[in-house]
CSV table of C-alpha atoms and ligand atoms in Angstrom, one decimal:
chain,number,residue,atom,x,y,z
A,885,UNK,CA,123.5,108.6,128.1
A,886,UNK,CA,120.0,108.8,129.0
A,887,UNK,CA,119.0,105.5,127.0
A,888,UNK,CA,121.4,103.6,129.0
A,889,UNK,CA,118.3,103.3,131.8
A,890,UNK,CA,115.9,100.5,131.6
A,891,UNK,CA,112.2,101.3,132.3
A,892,UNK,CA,111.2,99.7,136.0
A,893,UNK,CA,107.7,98.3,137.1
A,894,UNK,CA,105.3,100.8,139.4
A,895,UNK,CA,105.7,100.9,143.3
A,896,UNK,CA,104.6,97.7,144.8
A,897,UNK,CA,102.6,100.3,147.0
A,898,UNK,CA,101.8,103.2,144.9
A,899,UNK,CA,101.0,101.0,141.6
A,900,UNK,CA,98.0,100.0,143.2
A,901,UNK,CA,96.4,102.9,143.2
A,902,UNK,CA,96.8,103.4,139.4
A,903,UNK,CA,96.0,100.2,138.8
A,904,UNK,CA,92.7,101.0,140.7
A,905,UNK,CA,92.1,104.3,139.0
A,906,UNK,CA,92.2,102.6,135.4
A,907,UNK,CA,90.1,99.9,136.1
A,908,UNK,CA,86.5,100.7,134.7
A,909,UNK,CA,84.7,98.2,136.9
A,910,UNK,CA,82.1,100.9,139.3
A,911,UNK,CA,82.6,98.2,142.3
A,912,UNK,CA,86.3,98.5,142.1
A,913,UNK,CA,87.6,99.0,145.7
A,914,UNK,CA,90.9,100.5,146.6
A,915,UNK,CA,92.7,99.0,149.6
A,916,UNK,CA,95.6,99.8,148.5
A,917,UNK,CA,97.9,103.0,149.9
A,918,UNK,CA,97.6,104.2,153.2
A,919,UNK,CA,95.9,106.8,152.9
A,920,UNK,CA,92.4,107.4,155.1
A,921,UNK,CA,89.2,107.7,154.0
A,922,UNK,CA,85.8,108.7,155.3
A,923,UNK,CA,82.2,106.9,154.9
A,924,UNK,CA,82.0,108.3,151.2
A,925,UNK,CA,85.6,107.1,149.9
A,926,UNK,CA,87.1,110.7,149.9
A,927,UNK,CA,90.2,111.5,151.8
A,928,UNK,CA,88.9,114.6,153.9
A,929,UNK,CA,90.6,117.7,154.5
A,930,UNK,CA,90.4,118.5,158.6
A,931,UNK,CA,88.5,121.5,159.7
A,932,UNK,CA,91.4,122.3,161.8
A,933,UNK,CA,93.5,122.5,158.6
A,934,UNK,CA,91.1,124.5,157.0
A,935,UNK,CA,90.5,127.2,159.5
A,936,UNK,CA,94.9,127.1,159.6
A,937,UNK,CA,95.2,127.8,156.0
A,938,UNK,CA,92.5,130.6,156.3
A,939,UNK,CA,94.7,132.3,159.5
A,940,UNK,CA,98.0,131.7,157.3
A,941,UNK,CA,96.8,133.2,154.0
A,942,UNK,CA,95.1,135.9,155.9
A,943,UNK,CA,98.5,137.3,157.9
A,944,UNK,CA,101.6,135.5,155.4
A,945,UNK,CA,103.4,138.6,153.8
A,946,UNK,CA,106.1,136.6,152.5
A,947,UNK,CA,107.4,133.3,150.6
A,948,UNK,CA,110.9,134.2,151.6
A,949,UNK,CA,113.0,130.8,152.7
A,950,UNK,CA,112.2,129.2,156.1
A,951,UNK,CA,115.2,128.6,158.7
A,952,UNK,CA,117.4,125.9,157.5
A,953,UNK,CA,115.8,123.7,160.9
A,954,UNK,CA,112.6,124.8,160.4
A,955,UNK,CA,109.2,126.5,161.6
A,956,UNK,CA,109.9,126.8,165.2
A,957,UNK,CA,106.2,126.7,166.1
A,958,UNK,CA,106.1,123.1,164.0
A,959,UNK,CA,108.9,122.4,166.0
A,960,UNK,CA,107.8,123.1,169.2
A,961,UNK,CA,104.5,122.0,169.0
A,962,UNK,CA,105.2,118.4,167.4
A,963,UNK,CA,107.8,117.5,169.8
A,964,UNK,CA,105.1,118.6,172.4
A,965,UNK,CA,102.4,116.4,171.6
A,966,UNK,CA,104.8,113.5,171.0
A,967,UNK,CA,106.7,113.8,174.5
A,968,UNK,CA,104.4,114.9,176.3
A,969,UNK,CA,103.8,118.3,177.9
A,970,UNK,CA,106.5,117.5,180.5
A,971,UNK,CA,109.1,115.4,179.4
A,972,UNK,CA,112.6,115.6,180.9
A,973,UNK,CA,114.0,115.7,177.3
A,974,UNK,CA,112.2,119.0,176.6
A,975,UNK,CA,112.9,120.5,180.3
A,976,UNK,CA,116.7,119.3,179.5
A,977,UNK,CA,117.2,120.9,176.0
A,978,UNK,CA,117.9,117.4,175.1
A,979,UNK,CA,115.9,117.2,171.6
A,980,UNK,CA,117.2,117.8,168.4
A,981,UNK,CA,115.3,118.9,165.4
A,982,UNK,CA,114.9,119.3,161.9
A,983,UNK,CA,111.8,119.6,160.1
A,984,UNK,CA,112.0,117.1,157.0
A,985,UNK,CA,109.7,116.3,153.6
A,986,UNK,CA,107.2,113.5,155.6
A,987,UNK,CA,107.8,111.4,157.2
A,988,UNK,CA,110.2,109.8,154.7
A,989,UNK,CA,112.4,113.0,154.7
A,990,UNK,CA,112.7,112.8,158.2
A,991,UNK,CA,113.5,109.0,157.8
A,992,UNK,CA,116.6,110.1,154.8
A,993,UNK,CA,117.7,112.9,157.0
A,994,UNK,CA,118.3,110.4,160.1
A,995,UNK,CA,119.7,108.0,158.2
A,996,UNK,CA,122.4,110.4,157.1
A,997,UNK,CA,123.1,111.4,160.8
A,998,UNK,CA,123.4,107.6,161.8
A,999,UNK,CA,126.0,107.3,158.8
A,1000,UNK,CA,128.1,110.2,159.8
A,1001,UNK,CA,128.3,109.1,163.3
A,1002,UNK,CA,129.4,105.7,162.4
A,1003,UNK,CA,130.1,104.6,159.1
A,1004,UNK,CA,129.1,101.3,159.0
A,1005,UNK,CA,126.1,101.4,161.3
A,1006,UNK,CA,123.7,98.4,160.8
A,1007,UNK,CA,120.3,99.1,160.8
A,1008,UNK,CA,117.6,96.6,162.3
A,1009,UNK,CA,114.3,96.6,160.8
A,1010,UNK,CA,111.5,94.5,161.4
A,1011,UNK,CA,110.1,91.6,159.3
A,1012,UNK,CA,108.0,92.5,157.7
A,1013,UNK,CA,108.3,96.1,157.9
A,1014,UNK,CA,107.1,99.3,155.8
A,1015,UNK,CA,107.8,98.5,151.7
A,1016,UNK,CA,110.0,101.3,151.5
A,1017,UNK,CA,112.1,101.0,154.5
A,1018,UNK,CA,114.9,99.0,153.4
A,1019,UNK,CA,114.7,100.4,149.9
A,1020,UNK,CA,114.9,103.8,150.9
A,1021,UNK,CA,117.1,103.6,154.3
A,1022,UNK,CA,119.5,101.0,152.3
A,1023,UNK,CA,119.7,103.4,149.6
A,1024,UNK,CA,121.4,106.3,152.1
A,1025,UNK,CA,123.9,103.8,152.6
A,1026,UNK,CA,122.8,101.8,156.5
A,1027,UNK,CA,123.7,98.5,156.4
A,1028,UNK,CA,119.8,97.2,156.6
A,1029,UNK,CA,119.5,94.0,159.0
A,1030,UNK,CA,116.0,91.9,159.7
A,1031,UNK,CA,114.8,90.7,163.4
A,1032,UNK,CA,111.6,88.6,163.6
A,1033,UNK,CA,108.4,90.8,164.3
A,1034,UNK,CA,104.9,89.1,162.8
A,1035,UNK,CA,104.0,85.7,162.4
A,1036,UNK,CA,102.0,85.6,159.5
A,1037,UNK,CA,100.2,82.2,160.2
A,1038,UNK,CA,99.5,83.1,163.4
A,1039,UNK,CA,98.6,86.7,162.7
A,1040,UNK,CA,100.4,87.6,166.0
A,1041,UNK,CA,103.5,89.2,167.2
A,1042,UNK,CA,106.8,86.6,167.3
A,1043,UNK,CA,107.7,88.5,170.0
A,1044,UNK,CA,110.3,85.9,171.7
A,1045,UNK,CA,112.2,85.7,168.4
A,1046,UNK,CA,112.2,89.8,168.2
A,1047,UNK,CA,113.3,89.5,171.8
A,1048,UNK,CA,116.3,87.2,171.0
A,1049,UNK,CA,117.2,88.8,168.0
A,1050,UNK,CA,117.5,92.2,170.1
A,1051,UNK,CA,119.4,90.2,173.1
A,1052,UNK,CA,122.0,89.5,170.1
A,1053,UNK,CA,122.7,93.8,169.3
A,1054,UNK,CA,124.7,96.4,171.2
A,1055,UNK,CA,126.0,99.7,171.2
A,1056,UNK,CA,126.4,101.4,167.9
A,1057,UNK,CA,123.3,99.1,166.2
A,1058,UNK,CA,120.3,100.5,165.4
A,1059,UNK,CA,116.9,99.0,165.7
A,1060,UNK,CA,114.2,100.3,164.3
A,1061,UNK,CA,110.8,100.1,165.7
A,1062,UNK,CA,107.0,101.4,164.6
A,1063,UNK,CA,105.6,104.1,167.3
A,1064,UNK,CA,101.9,102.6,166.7
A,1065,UNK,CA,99.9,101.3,163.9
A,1066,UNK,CA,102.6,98.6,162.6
A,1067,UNK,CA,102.7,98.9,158.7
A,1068,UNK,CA,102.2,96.4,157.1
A,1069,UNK,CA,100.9,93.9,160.2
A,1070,UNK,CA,98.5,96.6,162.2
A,1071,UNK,CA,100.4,94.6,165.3
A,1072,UNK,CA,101.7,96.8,167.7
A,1073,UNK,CA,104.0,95.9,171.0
A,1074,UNK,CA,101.9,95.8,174.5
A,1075,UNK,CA,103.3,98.7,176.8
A,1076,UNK,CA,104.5,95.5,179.0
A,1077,UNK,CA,106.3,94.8,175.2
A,1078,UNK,CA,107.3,97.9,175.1
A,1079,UNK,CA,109.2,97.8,178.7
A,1080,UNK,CA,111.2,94.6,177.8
A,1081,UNK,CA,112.2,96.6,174.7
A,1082,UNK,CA,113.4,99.5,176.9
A,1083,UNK,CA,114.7,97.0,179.5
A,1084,UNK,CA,116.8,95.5,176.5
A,1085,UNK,CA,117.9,98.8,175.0
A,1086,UNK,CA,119.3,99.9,178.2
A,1087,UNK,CA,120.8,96.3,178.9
A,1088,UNK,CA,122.6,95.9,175.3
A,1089,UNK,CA,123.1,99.9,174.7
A,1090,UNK,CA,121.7,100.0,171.1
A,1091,UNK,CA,119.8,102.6,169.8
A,1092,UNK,CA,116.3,102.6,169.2
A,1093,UNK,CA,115.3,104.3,165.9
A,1094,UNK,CA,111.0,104.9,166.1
A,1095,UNK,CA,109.1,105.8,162.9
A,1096,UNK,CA,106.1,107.6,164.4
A,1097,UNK,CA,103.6,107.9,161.5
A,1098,UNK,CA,100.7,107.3,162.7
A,1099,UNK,CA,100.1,109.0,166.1
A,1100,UNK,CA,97.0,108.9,167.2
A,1101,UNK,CA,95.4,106.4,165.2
A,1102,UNK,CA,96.0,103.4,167.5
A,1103,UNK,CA,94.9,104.0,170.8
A,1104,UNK,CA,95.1,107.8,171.4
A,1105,UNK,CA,97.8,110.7,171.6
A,1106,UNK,CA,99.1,109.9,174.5
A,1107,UNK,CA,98.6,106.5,174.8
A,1108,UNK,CA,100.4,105.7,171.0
A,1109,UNK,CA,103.3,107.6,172.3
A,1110,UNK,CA,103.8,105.5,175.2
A,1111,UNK,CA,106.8,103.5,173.6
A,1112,UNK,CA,108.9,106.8,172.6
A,1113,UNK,CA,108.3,108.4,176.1
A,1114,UNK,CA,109.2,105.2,178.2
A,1115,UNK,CA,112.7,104.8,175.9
A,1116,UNK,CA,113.4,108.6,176.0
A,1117,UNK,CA,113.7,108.5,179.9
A,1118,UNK,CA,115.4,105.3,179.8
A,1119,UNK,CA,117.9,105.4,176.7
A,1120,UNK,CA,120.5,108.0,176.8
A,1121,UNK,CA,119.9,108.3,172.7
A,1122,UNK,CA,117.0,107.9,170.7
A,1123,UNK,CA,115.7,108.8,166.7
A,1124,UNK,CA,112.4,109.6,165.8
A,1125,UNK,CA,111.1,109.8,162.4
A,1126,UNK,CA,107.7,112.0,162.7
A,1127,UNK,CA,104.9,112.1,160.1
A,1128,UNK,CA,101.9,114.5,160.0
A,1129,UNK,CA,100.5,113.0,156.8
A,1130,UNK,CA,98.1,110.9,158.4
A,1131,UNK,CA,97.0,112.3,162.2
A,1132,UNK,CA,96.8,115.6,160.4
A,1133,UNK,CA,95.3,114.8,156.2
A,1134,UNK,CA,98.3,116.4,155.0
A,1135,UNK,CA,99.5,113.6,152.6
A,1136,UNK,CA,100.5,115.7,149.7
A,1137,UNK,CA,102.1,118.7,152.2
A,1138,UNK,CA,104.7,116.2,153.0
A,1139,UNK,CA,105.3,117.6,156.9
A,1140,UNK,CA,107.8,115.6,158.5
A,1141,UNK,CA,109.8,116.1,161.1
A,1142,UNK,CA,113.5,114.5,162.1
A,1143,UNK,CA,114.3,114.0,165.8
A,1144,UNK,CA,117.1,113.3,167.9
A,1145,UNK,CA,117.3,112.9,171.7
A,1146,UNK,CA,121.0,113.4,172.6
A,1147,UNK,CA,122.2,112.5,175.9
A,1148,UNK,CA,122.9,116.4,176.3
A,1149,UNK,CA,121.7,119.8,175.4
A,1150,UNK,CA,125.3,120.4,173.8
A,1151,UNK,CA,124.8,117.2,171.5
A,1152,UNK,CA,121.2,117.4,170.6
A,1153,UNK,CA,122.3,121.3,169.3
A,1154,UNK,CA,125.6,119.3,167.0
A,1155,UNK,CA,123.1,116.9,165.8
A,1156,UNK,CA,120.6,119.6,164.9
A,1157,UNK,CA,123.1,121.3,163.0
A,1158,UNK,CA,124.1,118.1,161.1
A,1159,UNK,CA,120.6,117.1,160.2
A,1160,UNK,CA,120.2,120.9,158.7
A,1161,UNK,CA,123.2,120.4,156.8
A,1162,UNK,CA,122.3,116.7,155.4
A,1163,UNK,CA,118.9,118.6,154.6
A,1164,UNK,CA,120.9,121.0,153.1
A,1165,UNK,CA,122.7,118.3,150.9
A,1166,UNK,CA,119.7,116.7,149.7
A,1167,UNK,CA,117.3,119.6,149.4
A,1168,UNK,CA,118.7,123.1,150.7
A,1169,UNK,CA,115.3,124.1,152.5
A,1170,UNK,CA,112.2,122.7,153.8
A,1171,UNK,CA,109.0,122.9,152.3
A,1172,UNK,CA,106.6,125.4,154.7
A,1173,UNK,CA,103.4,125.3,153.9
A,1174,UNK,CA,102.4,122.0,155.9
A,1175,UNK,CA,104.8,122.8,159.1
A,1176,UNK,CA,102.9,126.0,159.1
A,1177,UNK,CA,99.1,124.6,159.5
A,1178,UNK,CA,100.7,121.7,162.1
A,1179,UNK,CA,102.2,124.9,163.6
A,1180,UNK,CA,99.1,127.0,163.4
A,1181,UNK,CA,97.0,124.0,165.0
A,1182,UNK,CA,99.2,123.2,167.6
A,1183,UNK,CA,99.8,127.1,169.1
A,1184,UNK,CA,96.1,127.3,169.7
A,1185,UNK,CA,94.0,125.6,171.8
A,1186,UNK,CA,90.8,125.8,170.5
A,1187,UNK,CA,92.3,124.3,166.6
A,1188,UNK,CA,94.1,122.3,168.8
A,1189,UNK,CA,90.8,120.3,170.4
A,1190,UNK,CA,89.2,120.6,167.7
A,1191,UNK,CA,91.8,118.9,165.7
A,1192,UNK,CA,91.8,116.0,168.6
A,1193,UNK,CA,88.3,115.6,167.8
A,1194,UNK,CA,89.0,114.9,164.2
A,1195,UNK,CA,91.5,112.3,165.4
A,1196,UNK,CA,89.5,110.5,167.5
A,1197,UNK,CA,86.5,110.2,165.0
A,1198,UNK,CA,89.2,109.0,162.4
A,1199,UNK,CA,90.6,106.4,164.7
A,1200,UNK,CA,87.0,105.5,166.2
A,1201,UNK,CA,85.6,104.7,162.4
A,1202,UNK,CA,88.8,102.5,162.3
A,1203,UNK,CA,88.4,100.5,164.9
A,1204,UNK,CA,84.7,100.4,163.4
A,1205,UNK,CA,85.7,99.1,160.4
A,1206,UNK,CA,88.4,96.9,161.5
A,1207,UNK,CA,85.2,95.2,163.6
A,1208,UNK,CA,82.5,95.2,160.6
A,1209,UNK,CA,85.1,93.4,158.4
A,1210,UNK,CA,85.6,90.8,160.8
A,1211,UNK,CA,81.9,90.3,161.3
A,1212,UNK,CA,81.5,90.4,157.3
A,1213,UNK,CA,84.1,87.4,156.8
A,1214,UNK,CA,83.0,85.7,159.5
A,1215,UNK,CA,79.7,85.7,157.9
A,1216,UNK,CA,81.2,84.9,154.2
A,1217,UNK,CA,84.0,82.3,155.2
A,1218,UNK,CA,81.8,80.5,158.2
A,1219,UNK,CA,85.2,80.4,160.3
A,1220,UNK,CA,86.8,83.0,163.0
A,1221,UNK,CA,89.8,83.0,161.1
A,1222,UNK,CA,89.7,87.0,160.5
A,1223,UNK,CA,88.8,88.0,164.2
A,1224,UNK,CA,92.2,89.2,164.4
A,1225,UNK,CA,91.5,92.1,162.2
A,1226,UNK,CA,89.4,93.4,164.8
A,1227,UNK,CA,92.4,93.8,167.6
A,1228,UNK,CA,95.1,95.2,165.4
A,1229,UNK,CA,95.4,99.0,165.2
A,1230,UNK,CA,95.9,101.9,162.3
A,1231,UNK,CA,95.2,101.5,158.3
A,1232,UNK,CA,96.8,98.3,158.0
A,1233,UNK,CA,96.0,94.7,158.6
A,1234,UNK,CA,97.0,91.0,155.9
A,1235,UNK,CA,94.7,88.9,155.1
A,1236,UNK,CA,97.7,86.0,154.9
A,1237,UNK,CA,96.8,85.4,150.8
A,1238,UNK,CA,99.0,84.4,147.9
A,1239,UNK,CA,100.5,86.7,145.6
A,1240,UNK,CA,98.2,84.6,143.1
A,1241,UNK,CA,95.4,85.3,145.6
A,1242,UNK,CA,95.1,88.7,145.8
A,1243,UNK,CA,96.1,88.9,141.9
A,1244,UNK,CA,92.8,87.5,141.7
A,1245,UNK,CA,91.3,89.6,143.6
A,1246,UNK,CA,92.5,92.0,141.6
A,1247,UNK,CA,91.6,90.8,138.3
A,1248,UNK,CA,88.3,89.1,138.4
A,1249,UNK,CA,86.5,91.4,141.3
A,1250,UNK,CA,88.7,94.8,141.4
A,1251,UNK,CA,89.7,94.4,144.8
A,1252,UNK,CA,93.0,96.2,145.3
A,1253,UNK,CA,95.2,95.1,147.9
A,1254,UNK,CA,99.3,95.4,147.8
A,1255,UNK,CA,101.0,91.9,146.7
A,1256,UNK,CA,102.0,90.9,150.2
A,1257,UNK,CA,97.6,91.0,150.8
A,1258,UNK,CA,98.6,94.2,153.1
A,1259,UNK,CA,94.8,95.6,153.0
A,1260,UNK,CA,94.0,99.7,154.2
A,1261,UNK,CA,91.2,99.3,156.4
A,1262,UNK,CA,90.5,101.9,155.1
A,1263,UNK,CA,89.6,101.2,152.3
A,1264,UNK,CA,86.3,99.4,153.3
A,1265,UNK,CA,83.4,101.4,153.9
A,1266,UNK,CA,79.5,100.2,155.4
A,1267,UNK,CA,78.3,100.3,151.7
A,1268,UNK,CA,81.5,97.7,150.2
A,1269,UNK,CA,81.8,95.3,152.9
A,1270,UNK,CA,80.0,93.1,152.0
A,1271,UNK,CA,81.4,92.7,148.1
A,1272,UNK,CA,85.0,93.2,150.0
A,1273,UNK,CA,84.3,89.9,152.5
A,1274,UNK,CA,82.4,88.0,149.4
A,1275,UNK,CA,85.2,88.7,147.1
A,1276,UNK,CA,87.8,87.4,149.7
A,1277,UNK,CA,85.8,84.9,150.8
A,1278,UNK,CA,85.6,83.5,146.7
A,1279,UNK,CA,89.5,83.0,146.4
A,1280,UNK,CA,89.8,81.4,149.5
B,1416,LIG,C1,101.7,103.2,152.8
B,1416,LIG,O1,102.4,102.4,153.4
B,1416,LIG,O2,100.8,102.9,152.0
B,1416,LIG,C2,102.0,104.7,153.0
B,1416,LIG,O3,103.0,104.8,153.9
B,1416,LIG,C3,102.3,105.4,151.7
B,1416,LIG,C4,103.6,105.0,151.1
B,1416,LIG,O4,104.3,106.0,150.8
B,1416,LIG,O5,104.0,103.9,151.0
């Protein structure tokens, strides 16, 4: 039966970084996944995670099953930082929870609660939006729609054609939007952008869907979460889909967590049993080990600042590099056409080449970047820039 499947090509997204690991060249440069990495091109672990895992292994007596939601002090402390200390829908009981695989757990679990709410509930991503959005949320069944987002010849928002496109949906549509850190554009709404999103949501009564998966790396904690805060007071109903791969290193930990604000206490407790039911459909039980060091952090204040700190220097070198690269191809090209890179936000950011382009790229400097010329900021560091910017610069 077996031989009945046909081989398939690698992940648009995660091929690159095999492709990059093969390639003998010693000025190859990765700008492929998102992943972060510091001034020497290694993806640290956080001394907050460190000192966690020292406290866990030191007092853990067990590898018994976690509770089908979750670790309660994950739980807690995520929906914390992401509400805000003081959040109606935490005094109100109103959040339902489910800690997931990643972020992309939390994003399959969700999906399975929109589906057995509604059947046929259309899902409204943006274009373009994260490479495995469509395949993955499509998969669970959503009926996957597209609103206008990023002009890529502008390199800015189209935000009037997102706000028609939203004018068009009502109640029981979903429309997903990015928390911070846009992946792939690195755009991200204005709070005043964010307000006419919230002013339509109430207006139209559709629900907004966030993927939050990179909090903190934009403009702060609390300013990144300005967008979920502002529609959770406003919207009756709300989905979050939260990731602690990137604002806490624990990539391969996968620590996600799935989130529904309910327009009461009674609902938000239904649709946490669902979600812990999906879960137990796809997977039984959640993996522990990464809920426990977010968990761990989060219940303490001093691992708590200190793991601030870590986020702020990760977002700070960001912005840094965002800035150096758009000096660099200023420099190279001779034009300002890559000052935008400097104002977007997160890991990612095009440069607006051809497939061809950035196959280039590829083959005759080892340049990695996805097909789409999605580039991880990332990526560049103060000893590459200048081969990254030259190398762009030669397939101009
Ligand atoms: C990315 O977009 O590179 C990351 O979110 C990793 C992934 O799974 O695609």
């Amino acid at each position: 039966m077996l031989e009945k499947l046909s081989p398939l090509p690698p992940d648009p997204i995660l091929g690159t970084t095999v492709a990059c690991r093969n390639d003998p060249n010693p000025d190859k440069v990765d700008l492929g996944v998102g992943v972060y990495k510091d001034a020497g091109g290694n993806t640290p672990v956080f001394e907050a995670v460190v000192e966690a895992e020292a406290r866990i292994l030191a007092a853990q007596t067990t590898k018994a099953y976690v509770s089908p939601p979750g670790d309660s002090r994950f739980i807690e402390g995520v929906t914390r930082i992401l509400f805000g200390e003081d959040h109606p829908v935490l005094a109100d009981g109103r959040v339902g929870a489910v800690q997931a695989p990643g972020g992309s757990g939390a994003l399959r679990v969700l999906a399975g609660v929109l589906l057995r709410a509604q059947a046929d509930t259309e899902l409204w991503v943006s274009t373009p939006t994260w490479g495995n959005h469509i395949p993955l949320l499509g998969a669970a069944g959503l009926d996957m729609q597209q609103y206008p987002y990023y002009d890529r010849g502008a390199h800015a928002l189209s935000f009037d054609a997102m706000v028609e496109a939203l004018k068009q949906r009502g109640p029981g549509e979903v429309v997903l939007l990015h928390g911070c850190c846009h992946n792939p554009s690195g755009a991200d709404l204005t709070r005043e952008q964010w307000d006419v999103v919230g002013d339509l949501a109430e207006e139209r009564g559709f629900t907004p869907f966030i993927d939050f998966a990179y909090h903190g790396l934009g403009e702060g904690l609390d300013d990144d979460a300005y967008g979920v805060r502002m529609l959770a007071r406003r919207v009756p109903e709300l989905i979050v889909a939260y990731s602690a791969s990137k604002n806490f290193g624990l990539y391969r930990e996968r620590t996600g967590l799935a989130i529904t604000v309910d327009a009461t206490a009674e609902q938000a407790a239904t649709a946490t049993s669902q979600m812990a039911n999906i879960a137990r459909e796809l997977y039984s039980m959640p993996p522990a080990h990464g809920a426990s060091i977010v968990g761990e952090i989060l219940a303490d204040v001093e691992l708590t600042a200190s793991w601030t700190g870590e986020v702020t220097a990760m977002r700070d070198r960001l912005n840094g590099l965002r800035a150096l690269l758009s000096r660099s191809l200023a420099e190279t090209t001779g034009t300002d056409e890559f000052d935008y890179i400097a104002g977007e936000r997160g890991l990612f950011s095009f440069l607006g080449l051809s497939p061809e382009q950035v196959q280039r790229l590829q083959s005759e400097r080892s340049v990695y970047l996805i097909p789409s010329s999605r580039i991880n900021v990332a990526g560049i560091t103060e000893a590459n820039v200048g081969y990254v910017a030259e190398s762009i610069a030669s397939v101009l």
